[in-house]
Structure formats: C-alpha cells, structure tokens
mmCIF file of C-alpha atoms in Angstrom:
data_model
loop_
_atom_site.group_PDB
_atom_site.id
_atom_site.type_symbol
_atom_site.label_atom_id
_atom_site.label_comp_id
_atom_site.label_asym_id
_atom_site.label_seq_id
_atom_site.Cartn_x
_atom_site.Cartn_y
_atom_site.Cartn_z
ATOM 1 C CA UNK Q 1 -38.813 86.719 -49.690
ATOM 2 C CA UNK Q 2 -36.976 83.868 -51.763
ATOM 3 C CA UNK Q 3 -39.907 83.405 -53.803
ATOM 4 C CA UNK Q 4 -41.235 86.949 -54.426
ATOM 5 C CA UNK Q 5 -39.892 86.807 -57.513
ATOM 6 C CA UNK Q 6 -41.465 83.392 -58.913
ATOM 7 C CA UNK Q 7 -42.802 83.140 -61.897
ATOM 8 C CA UNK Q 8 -46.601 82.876 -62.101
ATOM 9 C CA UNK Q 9 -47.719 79.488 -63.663
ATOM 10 C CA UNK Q 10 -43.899 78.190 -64.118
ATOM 11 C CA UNK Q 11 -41.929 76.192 -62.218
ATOM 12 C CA UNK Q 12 -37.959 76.188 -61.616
ATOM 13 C CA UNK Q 13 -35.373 75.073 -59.124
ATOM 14 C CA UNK Q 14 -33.729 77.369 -56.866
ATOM 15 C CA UNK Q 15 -30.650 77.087 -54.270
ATOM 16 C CA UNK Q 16 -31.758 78.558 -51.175
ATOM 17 C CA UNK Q 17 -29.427 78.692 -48.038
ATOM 18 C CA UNK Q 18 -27.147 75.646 -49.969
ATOM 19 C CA UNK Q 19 -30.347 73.575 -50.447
ATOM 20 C CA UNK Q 20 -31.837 72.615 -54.248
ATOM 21 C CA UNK Q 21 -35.481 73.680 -54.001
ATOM 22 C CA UNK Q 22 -38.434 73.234 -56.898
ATOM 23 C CA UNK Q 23 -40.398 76.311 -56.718
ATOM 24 C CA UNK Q 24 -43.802 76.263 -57.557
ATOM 25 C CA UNK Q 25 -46.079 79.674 -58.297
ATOM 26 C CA UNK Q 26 -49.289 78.626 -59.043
ATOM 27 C CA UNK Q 27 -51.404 81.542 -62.143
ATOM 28 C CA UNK Q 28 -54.164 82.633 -59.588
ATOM 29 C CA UNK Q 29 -55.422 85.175 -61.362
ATOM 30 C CA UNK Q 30 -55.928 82.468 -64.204
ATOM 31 C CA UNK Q 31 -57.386 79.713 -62.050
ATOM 32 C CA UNK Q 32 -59.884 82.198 -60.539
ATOM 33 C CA UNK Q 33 -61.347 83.296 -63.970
ATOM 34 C CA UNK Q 34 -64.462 81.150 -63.245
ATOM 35 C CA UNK Q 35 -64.284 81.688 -59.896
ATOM 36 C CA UNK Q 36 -67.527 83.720 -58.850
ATOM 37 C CA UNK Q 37 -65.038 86.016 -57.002
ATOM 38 C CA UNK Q 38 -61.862 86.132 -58.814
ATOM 39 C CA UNK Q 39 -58.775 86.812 -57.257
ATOM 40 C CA UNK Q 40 -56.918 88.511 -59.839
ATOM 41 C CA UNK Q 41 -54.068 90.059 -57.420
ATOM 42 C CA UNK Q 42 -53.467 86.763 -55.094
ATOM 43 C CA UNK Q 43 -49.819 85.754 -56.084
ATOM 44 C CA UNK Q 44 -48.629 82.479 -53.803
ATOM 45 C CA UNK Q 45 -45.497 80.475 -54.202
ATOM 46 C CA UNK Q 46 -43.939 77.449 -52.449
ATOM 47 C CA UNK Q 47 -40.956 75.227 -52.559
ATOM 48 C CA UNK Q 48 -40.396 71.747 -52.416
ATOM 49 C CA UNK Q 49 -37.031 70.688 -51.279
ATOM 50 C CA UNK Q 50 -35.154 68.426 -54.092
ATOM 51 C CA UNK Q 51 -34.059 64.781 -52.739
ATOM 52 C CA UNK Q 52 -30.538 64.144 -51.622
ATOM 53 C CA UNK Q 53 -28.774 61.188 -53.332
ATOM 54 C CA UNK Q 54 -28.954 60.205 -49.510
ATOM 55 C CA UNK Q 55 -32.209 60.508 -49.715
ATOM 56 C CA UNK Q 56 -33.322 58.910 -53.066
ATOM 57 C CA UNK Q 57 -31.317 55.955 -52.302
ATOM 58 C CA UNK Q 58 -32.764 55.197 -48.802
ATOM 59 C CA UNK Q 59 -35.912 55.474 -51.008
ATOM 60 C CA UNK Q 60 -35.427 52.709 -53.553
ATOM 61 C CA UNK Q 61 -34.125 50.699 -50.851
ATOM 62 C CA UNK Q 62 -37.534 50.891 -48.785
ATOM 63 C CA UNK Q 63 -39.007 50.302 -51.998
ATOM 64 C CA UNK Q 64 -37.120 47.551 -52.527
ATOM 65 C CA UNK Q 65 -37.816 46.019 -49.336
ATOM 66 C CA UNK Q 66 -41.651 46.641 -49.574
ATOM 67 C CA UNK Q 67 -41.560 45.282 -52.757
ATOM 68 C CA UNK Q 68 -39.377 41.965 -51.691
ATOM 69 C CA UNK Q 69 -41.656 41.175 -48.704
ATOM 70 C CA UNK Q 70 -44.563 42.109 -51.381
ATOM 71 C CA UNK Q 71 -43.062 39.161 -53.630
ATOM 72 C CA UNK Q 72 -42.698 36.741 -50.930
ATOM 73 C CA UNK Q 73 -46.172 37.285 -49.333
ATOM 74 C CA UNK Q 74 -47.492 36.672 -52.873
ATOM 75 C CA UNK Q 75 -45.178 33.057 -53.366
ATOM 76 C CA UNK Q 76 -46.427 32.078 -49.990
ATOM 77 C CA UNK Q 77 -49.997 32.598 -50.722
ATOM 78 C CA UNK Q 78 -49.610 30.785 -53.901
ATOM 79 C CA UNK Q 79 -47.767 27.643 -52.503
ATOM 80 C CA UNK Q 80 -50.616 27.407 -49.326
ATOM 81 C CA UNK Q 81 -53.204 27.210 -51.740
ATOM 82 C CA UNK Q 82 -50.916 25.205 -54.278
ATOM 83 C CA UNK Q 83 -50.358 22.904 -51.127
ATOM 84 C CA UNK Q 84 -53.762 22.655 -49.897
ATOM 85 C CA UNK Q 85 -55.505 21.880 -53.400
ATOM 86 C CA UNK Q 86 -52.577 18.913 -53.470
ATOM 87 C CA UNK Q 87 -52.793 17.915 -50.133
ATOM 88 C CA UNK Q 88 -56.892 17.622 -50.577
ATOM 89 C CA UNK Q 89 -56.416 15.905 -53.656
ATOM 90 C CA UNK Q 90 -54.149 13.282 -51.772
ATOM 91 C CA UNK Q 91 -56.385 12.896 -48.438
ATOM 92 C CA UNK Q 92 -59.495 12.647 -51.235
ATOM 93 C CA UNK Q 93 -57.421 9.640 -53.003
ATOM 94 C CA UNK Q 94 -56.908 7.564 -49.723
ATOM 95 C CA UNK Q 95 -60.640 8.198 -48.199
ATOM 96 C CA UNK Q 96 -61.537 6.605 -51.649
ATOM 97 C CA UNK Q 97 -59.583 3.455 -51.300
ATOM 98 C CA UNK Q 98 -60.628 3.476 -47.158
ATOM 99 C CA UNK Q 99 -64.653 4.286 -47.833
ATOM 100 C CA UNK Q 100 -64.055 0.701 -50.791
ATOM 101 C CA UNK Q 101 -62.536 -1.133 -47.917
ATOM 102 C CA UNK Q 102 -64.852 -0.571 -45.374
ATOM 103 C CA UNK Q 103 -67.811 -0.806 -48.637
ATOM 104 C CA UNK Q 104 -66.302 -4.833 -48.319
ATOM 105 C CA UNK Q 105 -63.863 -4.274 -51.218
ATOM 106 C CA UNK Q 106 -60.781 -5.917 -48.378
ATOM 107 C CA UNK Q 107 -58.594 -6.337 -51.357
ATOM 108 C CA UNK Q 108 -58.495 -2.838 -51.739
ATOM 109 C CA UNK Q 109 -54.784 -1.420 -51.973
ATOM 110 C CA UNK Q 110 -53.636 2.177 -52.012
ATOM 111 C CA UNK Q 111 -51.638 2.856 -55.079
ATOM 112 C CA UNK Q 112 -51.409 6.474 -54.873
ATOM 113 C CA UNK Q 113 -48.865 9.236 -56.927
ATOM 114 C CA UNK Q 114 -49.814 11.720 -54.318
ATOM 115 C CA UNK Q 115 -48.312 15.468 -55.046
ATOM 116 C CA UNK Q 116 -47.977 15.740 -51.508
ATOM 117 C CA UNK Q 117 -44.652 14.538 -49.669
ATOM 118 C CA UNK Q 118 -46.493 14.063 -46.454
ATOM 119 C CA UNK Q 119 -48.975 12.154 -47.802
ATOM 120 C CA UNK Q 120 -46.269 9.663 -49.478
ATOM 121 C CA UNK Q 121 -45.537 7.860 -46.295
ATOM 122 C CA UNK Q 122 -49.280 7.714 -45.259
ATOM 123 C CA UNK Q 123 -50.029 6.484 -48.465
ATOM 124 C CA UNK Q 124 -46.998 3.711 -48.191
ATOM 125 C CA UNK Q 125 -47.880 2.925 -44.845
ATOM 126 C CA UNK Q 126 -51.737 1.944 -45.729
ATOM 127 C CA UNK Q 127 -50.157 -0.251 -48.940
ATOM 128 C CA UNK Q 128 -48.577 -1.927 -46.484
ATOM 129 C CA UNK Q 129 -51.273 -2.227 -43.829
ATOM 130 C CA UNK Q 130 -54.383 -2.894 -45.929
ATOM 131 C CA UNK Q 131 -53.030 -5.970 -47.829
ATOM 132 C CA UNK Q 132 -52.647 -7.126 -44.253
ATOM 133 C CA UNK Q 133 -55.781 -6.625 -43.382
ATOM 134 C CA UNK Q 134 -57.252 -8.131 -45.719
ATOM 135 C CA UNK Q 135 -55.559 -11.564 -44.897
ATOM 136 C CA UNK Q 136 -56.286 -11.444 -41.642
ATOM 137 C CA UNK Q 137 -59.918 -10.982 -42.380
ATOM 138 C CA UNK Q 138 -59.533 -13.979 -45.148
ATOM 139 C CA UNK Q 139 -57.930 -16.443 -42.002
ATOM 140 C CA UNK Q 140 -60.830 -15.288 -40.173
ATOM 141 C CA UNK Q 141 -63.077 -16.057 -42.123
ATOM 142 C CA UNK Q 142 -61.641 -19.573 -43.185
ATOM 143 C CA UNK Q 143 -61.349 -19.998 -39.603
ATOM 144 C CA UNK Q 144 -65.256 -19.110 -38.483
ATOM 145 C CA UNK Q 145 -66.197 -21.792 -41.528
ATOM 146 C CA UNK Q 146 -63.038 -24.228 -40.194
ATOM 147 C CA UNK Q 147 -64.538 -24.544 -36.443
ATOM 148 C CA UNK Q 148 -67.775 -24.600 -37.499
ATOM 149 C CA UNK Q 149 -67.170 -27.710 -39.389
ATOM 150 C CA UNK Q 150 -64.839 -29.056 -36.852
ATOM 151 C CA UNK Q 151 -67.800 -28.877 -34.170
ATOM 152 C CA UNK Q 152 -70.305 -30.666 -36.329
ATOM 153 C CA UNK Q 153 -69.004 -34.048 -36.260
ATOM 154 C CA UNK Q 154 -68.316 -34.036 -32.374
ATOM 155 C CA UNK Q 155 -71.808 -32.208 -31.916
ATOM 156 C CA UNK Q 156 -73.573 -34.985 -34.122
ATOM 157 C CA UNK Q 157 -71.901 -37.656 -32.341
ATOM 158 C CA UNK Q 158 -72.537 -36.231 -28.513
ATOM 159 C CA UNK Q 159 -75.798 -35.764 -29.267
ATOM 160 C CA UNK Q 160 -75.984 -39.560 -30.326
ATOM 161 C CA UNK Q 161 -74.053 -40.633 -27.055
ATOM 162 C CA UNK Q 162 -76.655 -39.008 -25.189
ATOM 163 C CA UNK Q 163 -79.473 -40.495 -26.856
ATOM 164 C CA UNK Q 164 -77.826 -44.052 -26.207
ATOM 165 C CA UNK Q 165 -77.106 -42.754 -22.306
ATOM 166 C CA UNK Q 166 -80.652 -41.678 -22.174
ATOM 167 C CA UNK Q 167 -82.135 -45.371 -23.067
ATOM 168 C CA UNK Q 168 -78.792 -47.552 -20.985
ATOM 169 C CA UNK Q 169 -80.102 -49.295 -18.198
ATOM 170 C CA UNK Q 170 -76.944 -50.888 -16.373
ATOM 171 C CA UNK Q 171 -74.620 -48.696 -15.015
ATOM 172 C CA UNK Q 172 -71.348 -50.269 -16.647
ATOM 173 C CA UNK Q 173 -73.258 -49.342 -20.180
ATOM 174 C CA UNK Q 174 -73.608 -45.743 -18.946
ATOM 175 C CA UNK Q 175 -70.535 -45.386 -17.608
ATOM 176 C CA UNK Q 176 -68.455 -46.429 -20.899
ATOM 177 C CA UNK Q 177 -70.967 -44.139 -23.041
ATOM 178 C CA UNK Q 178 -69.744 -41.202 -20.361
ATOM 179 C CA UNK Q 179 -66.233 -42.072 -20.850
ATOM 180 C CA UNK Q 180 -66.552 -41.917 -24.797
ATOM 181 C CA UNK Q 181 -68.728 -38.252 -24.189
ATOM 182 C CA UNK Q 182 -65.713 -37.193 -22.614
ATOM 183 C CA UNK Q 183 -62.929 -38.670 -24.686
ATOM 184 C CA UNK Q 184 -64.927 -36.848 -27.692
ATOM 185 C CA UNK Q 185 -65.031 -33.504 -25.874
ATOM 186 C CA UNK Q 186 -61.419 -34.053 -25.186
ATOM 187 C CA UNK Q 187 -60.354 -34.892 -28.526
ATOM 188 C CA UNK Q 188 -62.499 -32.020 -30.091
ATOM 189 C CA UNK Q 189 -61.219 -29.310 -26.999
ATOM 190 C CA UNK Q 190 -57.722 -30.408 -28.123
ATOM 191 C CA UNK Q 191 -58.139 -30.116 -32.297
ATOM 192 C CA UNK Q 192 -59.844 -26.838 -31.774
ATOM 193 C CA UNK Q 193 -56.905 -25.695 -29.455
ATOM 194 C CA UNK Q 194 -53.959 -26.735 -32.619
ATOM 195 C CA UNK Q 195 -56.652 -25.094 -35.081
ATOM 196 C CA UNK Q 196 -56.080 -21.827 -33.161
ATOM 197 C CA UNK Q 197 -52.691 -22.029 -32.473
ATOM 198 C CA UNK Q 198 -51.713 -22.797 -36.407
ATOM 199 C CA UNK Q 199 -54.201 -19.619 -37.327
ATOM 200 C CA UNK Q 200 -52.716 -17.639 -34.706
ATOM 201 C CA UNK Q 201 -49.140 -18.202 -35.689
ATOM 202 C CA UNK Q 202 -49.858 -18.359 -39.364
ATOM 203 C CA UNK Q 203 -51.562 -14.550 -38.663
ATOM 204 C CA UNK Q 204 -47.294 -13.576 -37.968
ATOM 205 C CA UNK Q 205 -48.334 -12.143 -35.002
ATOM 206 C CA UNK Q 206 -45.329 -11.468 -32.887
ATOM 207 C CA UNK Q 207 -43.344 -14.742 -31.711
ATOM 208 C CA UNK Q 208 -40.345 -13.830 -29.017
ATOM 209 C CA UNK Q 209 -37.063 -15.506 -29.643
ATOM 210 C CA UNK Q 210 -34.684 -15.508 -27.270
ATOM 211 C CA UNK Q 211 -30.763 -16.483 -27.768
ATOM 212 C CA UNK Q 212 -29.616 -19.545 -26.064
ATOM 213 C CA UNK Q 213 -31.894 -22.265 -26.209
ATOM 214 C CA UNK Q 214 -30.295 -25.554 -25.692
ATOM 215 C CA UNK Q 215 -31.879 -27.421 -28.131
ATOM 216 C CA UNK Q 216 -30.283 -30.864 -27.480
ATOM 217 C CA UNK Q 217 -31.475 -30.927 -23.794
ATOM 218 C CA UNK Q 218 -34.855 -29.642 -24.872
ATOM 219 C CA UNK Q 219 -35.401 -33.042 -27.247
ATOM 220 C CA UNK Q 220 -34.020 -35.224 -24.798
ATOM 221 C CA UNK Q 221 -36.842 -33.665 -22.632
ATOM 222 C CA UNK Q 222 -39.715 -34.352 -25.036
ATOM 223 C CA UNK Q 223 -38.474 -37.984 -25.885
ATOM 224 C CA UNK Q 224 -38.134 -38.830 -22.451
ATOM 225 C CA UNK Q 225 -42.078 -37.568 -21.715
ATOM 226 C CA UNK Q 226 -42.734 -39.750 -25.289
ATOM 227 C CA UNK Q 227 -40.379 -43.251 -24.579
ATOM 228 C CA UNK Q 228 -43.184 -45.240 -23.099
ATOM 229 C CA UNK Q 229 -45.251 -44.290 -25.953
ATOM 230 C CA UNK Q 230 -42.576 -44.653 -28.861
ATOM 231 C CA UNK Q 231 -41.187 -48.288 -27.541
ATOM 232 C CA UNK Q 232 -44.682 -50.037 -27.702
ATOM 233 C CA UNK Q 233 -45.851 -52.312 -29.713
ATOM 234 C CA UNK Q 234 -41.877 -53.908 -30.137
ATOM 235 C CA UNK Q 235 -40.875 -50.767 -31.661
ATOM 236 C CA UNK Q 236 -36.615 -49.707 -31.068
ATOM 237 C CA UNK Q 237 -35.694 -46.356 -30.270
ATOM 238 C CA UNK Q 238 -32.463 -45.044 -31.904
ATOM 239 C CA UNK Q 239 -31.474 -41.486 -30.211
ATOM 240 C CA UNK Q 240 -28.569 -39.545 -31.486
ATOM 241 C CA UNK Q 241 -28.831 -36.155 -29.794
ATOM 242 C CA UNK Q 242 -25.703 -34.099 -29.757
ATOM 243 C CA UNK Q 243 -25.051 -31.943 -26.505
ATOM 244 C CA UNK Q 244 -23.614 -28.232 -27.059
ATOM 245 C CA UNK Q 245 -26.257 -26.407 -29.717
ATOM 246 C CA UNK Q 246 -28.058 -23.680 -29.232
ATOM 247 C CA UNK Q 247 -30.393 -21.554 -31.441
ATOM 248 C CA UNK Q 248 -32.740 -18.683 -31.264
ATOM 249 C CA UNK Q 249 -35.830 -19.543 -30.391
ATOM 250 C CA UNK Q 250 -39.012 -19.244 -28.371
ATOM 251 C CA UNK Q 251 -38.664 -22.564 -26.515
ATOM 252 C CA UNK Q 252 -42.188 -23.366 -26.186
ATOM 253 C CA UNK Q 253 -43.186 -23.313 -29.953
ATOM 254 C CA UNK Q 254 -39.937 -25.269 -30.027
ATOM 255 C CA UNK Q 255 -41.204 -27.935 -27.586
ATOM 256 C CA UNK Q 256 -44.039 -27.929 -29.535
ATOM 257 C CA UNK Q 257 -42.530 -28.678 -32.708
ATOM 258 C CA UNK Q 258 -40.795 -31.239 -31.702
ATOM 259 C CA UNK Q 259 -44.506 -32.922 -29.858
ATOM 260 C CA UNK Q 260 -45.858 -32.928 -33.203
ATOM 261 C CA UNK Q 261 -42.769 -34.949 -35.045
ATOM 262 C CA UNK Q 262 -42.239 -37.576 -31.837
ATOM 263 C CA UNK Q 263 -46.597 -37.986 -32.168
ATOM 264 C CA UNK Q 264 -46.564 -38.460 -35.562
ATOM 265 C CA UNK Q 265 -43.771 -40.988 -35.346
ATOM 266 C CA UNK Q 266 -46.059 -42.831 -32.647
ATOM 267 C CA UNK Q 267 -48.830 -42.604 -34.519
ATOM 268 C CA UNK Q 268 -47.579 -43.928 -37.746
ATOM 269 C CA UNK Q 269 -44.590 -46.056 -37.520
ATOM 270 C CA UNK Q 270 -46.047 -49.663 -37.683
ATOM 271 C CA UNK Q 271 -45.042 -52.076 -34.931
ATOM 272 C CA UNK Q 272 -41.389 -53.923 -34.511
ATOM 273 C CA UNK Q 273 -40.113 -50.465 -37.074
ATOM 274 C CA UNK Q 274 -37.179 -48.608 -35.924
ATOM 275 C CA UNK Q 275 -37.912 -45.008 -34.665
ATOM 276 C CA UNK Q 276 -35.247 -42.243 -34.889
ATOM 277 C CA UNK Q 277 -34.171 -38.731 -33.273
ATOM 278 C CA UNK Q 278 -31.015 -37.269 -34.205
ATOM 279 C CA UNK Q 279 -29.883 -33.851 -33.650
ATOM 280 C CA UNK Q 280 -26.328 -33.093 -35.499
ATOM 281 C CA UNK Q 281 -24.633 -29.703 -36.203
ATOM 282 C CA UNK Q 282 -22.872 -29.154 -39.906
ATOM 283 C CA UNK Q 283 -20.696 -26.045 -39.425
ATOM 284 C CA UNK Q 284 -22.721 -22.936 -38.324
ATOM 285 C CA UNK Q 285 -26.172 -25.343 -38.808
ATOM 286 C CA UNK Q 286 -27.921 -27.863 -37.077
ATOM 287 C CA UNK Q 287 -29.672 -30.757 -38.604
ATOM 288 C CA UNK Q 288 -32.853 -32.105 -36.605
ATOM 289 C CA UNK Q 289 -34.780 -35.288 -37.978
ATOM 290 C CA UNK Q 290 -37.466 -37.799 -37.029
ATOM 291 C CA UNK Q 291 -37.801 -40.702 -38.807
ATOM 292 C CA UNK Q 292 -39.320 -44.483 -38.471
ATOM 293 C CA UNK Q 293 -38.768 -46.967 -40.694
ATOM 294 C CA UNK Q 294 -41.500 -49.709 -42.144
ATOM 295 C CA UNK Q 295 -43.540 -47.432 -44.463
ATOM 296 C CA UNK Q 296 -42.759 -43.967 -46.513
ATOM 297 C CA UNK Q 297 -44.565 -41.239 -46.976
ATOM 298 C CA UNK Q 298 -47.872 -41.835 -49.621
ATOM 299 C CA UNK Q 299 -47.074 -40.555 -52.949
ATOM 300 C CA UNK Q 300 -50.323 -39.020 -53.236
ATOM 301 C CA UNK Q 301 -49.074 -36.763 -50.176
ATOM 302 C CA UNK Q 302 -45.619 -35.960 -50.505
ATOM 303 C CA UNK Q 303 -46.734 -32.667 -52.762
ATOM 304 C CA UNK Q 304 -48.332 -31.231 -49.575
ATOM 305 C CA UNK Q 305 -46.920 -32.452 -46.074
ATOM 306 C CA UNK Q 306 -47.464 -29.343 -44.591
ATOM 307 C CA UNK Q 307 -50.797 -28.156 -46.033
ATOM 308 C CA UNK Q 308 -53.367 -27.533 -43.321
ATOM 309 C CA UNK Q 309 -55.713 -30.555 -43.075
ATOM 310 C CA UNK Q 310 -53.700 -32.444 -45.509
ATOM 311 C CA UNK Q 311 -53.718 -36.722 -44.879
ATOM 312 C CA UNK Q 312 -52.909 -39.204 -46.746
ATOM 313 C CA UNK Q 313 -55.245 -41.455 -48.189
ATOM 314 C CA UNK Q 314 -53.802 -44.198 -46.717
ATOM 315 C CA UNK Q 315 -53.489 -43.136 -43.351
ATOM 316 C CA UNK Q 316 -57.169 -42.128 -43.415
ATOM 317 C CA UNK Q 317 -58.046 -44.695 -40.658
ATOM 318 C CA UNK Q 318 -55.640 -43.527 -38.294
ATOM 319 C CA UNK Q 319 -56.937 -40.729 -35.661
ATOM 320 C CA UNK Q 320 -55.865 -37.609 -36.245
ATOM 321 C CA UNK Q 321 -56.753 -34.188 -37.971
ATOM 322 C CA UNK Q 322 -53.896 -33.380 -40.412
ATOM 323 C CA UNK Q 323 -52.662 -30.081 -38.526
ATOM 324 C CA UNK Q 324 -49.261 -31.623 -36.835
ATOM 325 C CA UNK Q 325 -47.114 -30.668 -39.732
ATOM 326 C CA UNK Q 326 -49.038 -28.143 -40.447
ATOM 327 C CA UNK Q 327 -47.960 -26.658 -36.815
ATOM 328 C CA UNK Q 328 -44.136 -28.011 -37.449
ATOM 329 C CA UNK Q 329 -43.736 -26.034 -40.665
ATOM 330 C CA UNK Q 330 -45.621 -23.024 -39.500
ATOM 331 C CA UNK Q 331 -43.497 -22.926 -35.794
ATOM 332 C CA UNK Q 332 -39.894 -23.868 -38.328
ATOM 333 C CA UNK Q 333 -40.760 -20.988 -41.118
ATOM 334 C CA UNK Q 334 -41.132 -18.249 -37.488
ATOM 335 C CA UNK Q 335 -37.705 -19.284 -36.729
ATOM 336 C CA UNK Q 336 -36.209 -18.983 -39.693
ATOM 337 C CA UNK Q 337 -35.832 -23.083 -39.810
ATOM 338 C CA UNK Q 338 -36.431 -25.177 -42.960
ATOM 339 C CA UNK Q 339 -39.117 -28.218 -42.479
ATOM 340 C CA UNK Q 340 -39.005 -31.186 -45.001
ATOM 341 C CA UNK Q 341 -40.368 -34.557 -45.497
ATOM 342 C CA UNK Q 342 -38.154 -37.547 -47.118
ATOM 343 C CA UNK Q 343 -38.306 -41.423 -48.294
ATOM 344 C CA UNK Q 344 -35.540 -43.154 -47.910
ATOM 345 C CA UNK Q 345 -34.673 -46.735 -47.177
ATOM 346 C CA UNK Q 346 -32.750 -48.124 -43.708
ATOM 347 C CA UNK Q 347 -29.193 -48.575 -44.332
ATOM 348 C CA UNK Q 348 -28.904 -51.602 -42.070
ATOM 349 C CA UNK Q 349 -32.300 -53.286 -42.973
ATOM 350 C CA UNK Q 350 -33.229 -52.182 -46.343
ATOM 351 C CA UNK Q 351 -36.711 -51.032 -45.400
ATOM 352 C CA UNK Q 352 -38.189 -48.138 -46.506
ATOM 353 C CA UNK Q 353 -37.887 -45.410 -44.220
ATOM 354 C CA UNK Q 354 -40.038 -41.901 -43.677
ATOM 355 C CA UNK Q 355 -38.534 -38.754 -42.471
ATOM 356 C CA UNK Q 356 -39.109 -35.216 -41.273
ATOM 357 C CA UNK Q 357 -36.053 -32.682 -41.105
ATOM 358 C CA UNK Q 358 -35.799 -29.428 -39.379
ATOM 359 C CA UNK Q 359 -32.082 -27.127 -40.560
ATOM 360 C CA UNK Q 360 -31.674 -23.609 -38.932
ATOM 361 C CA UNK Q 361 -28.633 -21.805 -37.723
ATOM 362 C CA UNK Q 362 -27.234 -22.461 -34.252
ATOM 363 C CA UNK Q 363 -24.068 -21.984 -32.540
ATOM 364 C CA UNK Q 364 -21.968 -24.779 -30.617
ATOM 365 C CA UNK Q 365 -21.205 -24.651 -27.340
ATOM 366 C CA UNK Q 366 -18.619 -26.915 -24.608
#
C-alpha cells in the first residue's frame, strides 16, 4: 500500500515505518512495447532499504579487511617466487663450483654473492671446506708418489739380497745376507711409519692436548732410554732439566719430539763432543734445547731445517731420511711451540756448537 502511489519509471526515497527506503517502479507498460503480449496495465513497485551509517561502516571495514588479506596474499606470492628464483640462482652457483671440483678442478673455491641469506653460510662453509680439500688431496697425492719412491730403493736392494742368498753356499754367508734382508725391511717399515705420521699430522687432523704434562720428568725419561747411546764413542752428557713445568700437550707426540732431537744428537755429534739437554722456564715460558758441540749446522741447510726430506750435503753419508725435524717442527707448530735451529760456539771450549730449541707456554709447579 506504501508504494501504490510510485511513480512509473522514477525512482525516490521514502520513510516507511521510521526506515529510509529507495523505491523503485519499474514503466511496464513501456518495457512491454516489444513484448509479443504487452502488458500495458501491470504496475509493480519495490523498495530497497537505504544503509545505516552502522551499516555502511561495517561495510568498508569488511572491505577493508578483504582487501588487506588481498594485499598480503599478493606480497607473499611475490616474495615465494622472488625467493625461489634467488634461492635457485644460489643452489645453481654452488652445483657449478661442486660439478668443477668433482670435473678435477680441486682448486676450485666458492666465491659466491648469493641473494639468498640461507645460502650465505652454505656458501661460507664450502669456501672453507673445499680449499681443504683440495690440500688434502695434494698431500695425498705427494704422498702415493713419496712411498712409491721410498719402496724402490729397499725393493731394488731385497731383490739383490735374494739373488746373492739364492747363489750362498755356507750357512754363515746366508745367514748375514738374512740379517741385512731384515735390517732393510726394518729400516724401510720404520721410514714409511715417520712418512705417515709427518703426513698425518701435517693433514691438522685432530691432536688431543691435555693440561698437565710434566715435561721435565718426561725428558728425563727419553734420555735415560737414550744414555747408553748418547755417551759412546767418549762423548759427555751435560743434563740440565728443571723439575716443576708443565704444558699442554699430547704426551706422546711430545715423547716423540723429543726421540727425534736426542737421535739426531746421536747421530751427528762426532765422537769425544759434548752433548746437551736443558729444559729452563723464563717467566710464563719454557725453553727446551738439544745441542752437541764439534760441528754446526751446514750453511747450505740452515735455510730449511725443517723441510721434509731436507739433509745436508755434508751429512749425506750418514743414515737417515731427513724427516726427524721435519716431525719436531710439525709435532712443536700442533702445540703451539716454536722449533729452531742455531750455531753457536761452546763457552768453555770454544768449539762450534749446533742447536735445536723448542719455546711454548707452560706453567711452574712445587
């Protein structure tokens, strides 16, 4: 009954019972003039109720919210694909460098600005890790050529001990040619062994120290198991080993190290010398040198003491295969110590005089 009165073909608002209304009376009579029937006398109305202020605000805010999660659907989409072209990019980058290195390229390194933050670390971890790869293959190699060529002489002369065993008639003569088979096989079983052990620790693989190690009572140990050996030939002995220091260390490199000086000293100090051991602390340091006196170091050497293989010239007819310093400056350099070789001359007989040092940090004790 509200709408009886419409308007055909306008449109107005209206308040009906204390509600704002758009009324709506559609011109049948001039829609239906192509109508096959037309409807000349149909009259129709209708409201639509006006929105609240209630109501229009509840709608922006829905709108608003549509349109926010809209927005951040879009940004997310856009950063996944953002992140996956960069992250692609990155992992294409470092199977590069990896598909080089395994080509035989070992000196390979990974240098790469990735865009991706999680690739960053990867990326700094492989600098790190490839570089060290490629040195261990390099020592392996050197090593593989190194035994190869230490096992040729001792092969060559086996081979021509047997020969000369094969063709000995008295037993004495065959018994002396087993004795120098097996002095060989022990020589050679005991260069391969330092060979291995100076490639192993020059690899850093991981050496346990351990706090506490008496060094003083650990060199009286080792000259003790050397004193027949280092008084021969009319040789003195001169041991000044103080008591009380300790230092970090793994005590059976540290044995080791200090093998290697008192066998050198044995080896090379000519007879009626002097041979020395002293072990002194200076403040938080301790000061550990072997020495003999009668003949200094070869000039011709003293640029590379502690290079692997390296001799002297004029030691060259003395047994031996150039790897004890080697081992003493490789063991010193995992314990933080500092090897070093010195010519001097005996204070109390004016001869010349050859020494190795050893200088870490230690703490006194007693």
């Amino acid at each position: 009954t509200a709408l009886a009165d419409a308007v055909p073909g306008a449109v107005e608002r209206r308040a009906i019972d204390g509600r704002s209304y758009d009324v709506f009376a559609p011109d049948i009579a001039v829609e239906s003039e192509s109508w096959d029937l037309p409807m000349a006398e149909v009259f129709v109305s209708y409201a639509v109720g006006v929105p609240t202020l209630q109501t229009r605000s509840a709608r922006r805010e829905v709108l608003a919210v549509w349109a926010g999660y809209a927005l951040a659907v879009a940004v997310g989409v856009a950063l996944h694909l953002d992140h996956r072209r960069r992250y692609r990019t990155g992992l294409d980058r470092i199977n590069a460098v990896l598909d080089d290195f395994a080509a035989g390229n070992t000196s390979a390194t990974v240098a790469i600005d990735t865009e991706a933050p999680e690739l960053r670390r990867l990326s700094d971890h492989l600098s790190d890790v490839l570089p060290r790869f490629d040195q261990l293959l390099s020592d392996l190699r050197a090593l593989t050529a190194h035994l190869a060529h230490e096992l040729k002489t001792p092969l060559q002369t086996i081979r021509s001990d047997v020969r000369r065993l094969s063709v000995a008639g008295e037993v004495d003569a065959r018994r002396g040619i087993a004795r120098e088979i097996d002095g060989t096989i022990d020589a050679t079983d005991g260069r391969l062994r330092s060979v291995m052990q100076l490639f192993r620790l020059s690899a850093d693989v991981q050496v346990a120290l351990n706090e506490g190690v008496a060094f003083g009572e650990l060199i009286t140990d080792q000259v003790y198991d050397f004193e027949d050996r280092l008084v021969d030939r009319g040789r003195a002995l001169v041991v000044n080993v103080a008591e009380g220091i300790e230092v970090t260390a793994n005590a059976p490199l540290l044995e080791l190290l200090v093998a290697n000086l008192l066998s050198n000293a044995v080896k090379y100090a000519p007879e009626q010398s002097r041979i020395g051991i002293d072990l002194v602390h200076e403040g938080d340091r301790f000061k550990f040198r072997v020495w003999n006196t009668g003949s200094a170091f070869p000039e011709d050497w003293m640029n590379r003491p502690f290079q692997r293989l390296s001799r002297a010239e004029a030691h060259s007819d003395i047994p031996g295969h150039g790897l004890g310093l080697a081992l003493v400056d490789v063991i010193a350099r995992r314990h933080g110590f500092l090897a070093r070789t010195v010519n001097g001359t005996d204070p109390d007989t004016g001869a010349p005089l050859a020494a190795v040092t050893v200088q870490g940090p230690c703490r006194t004790f007693g």
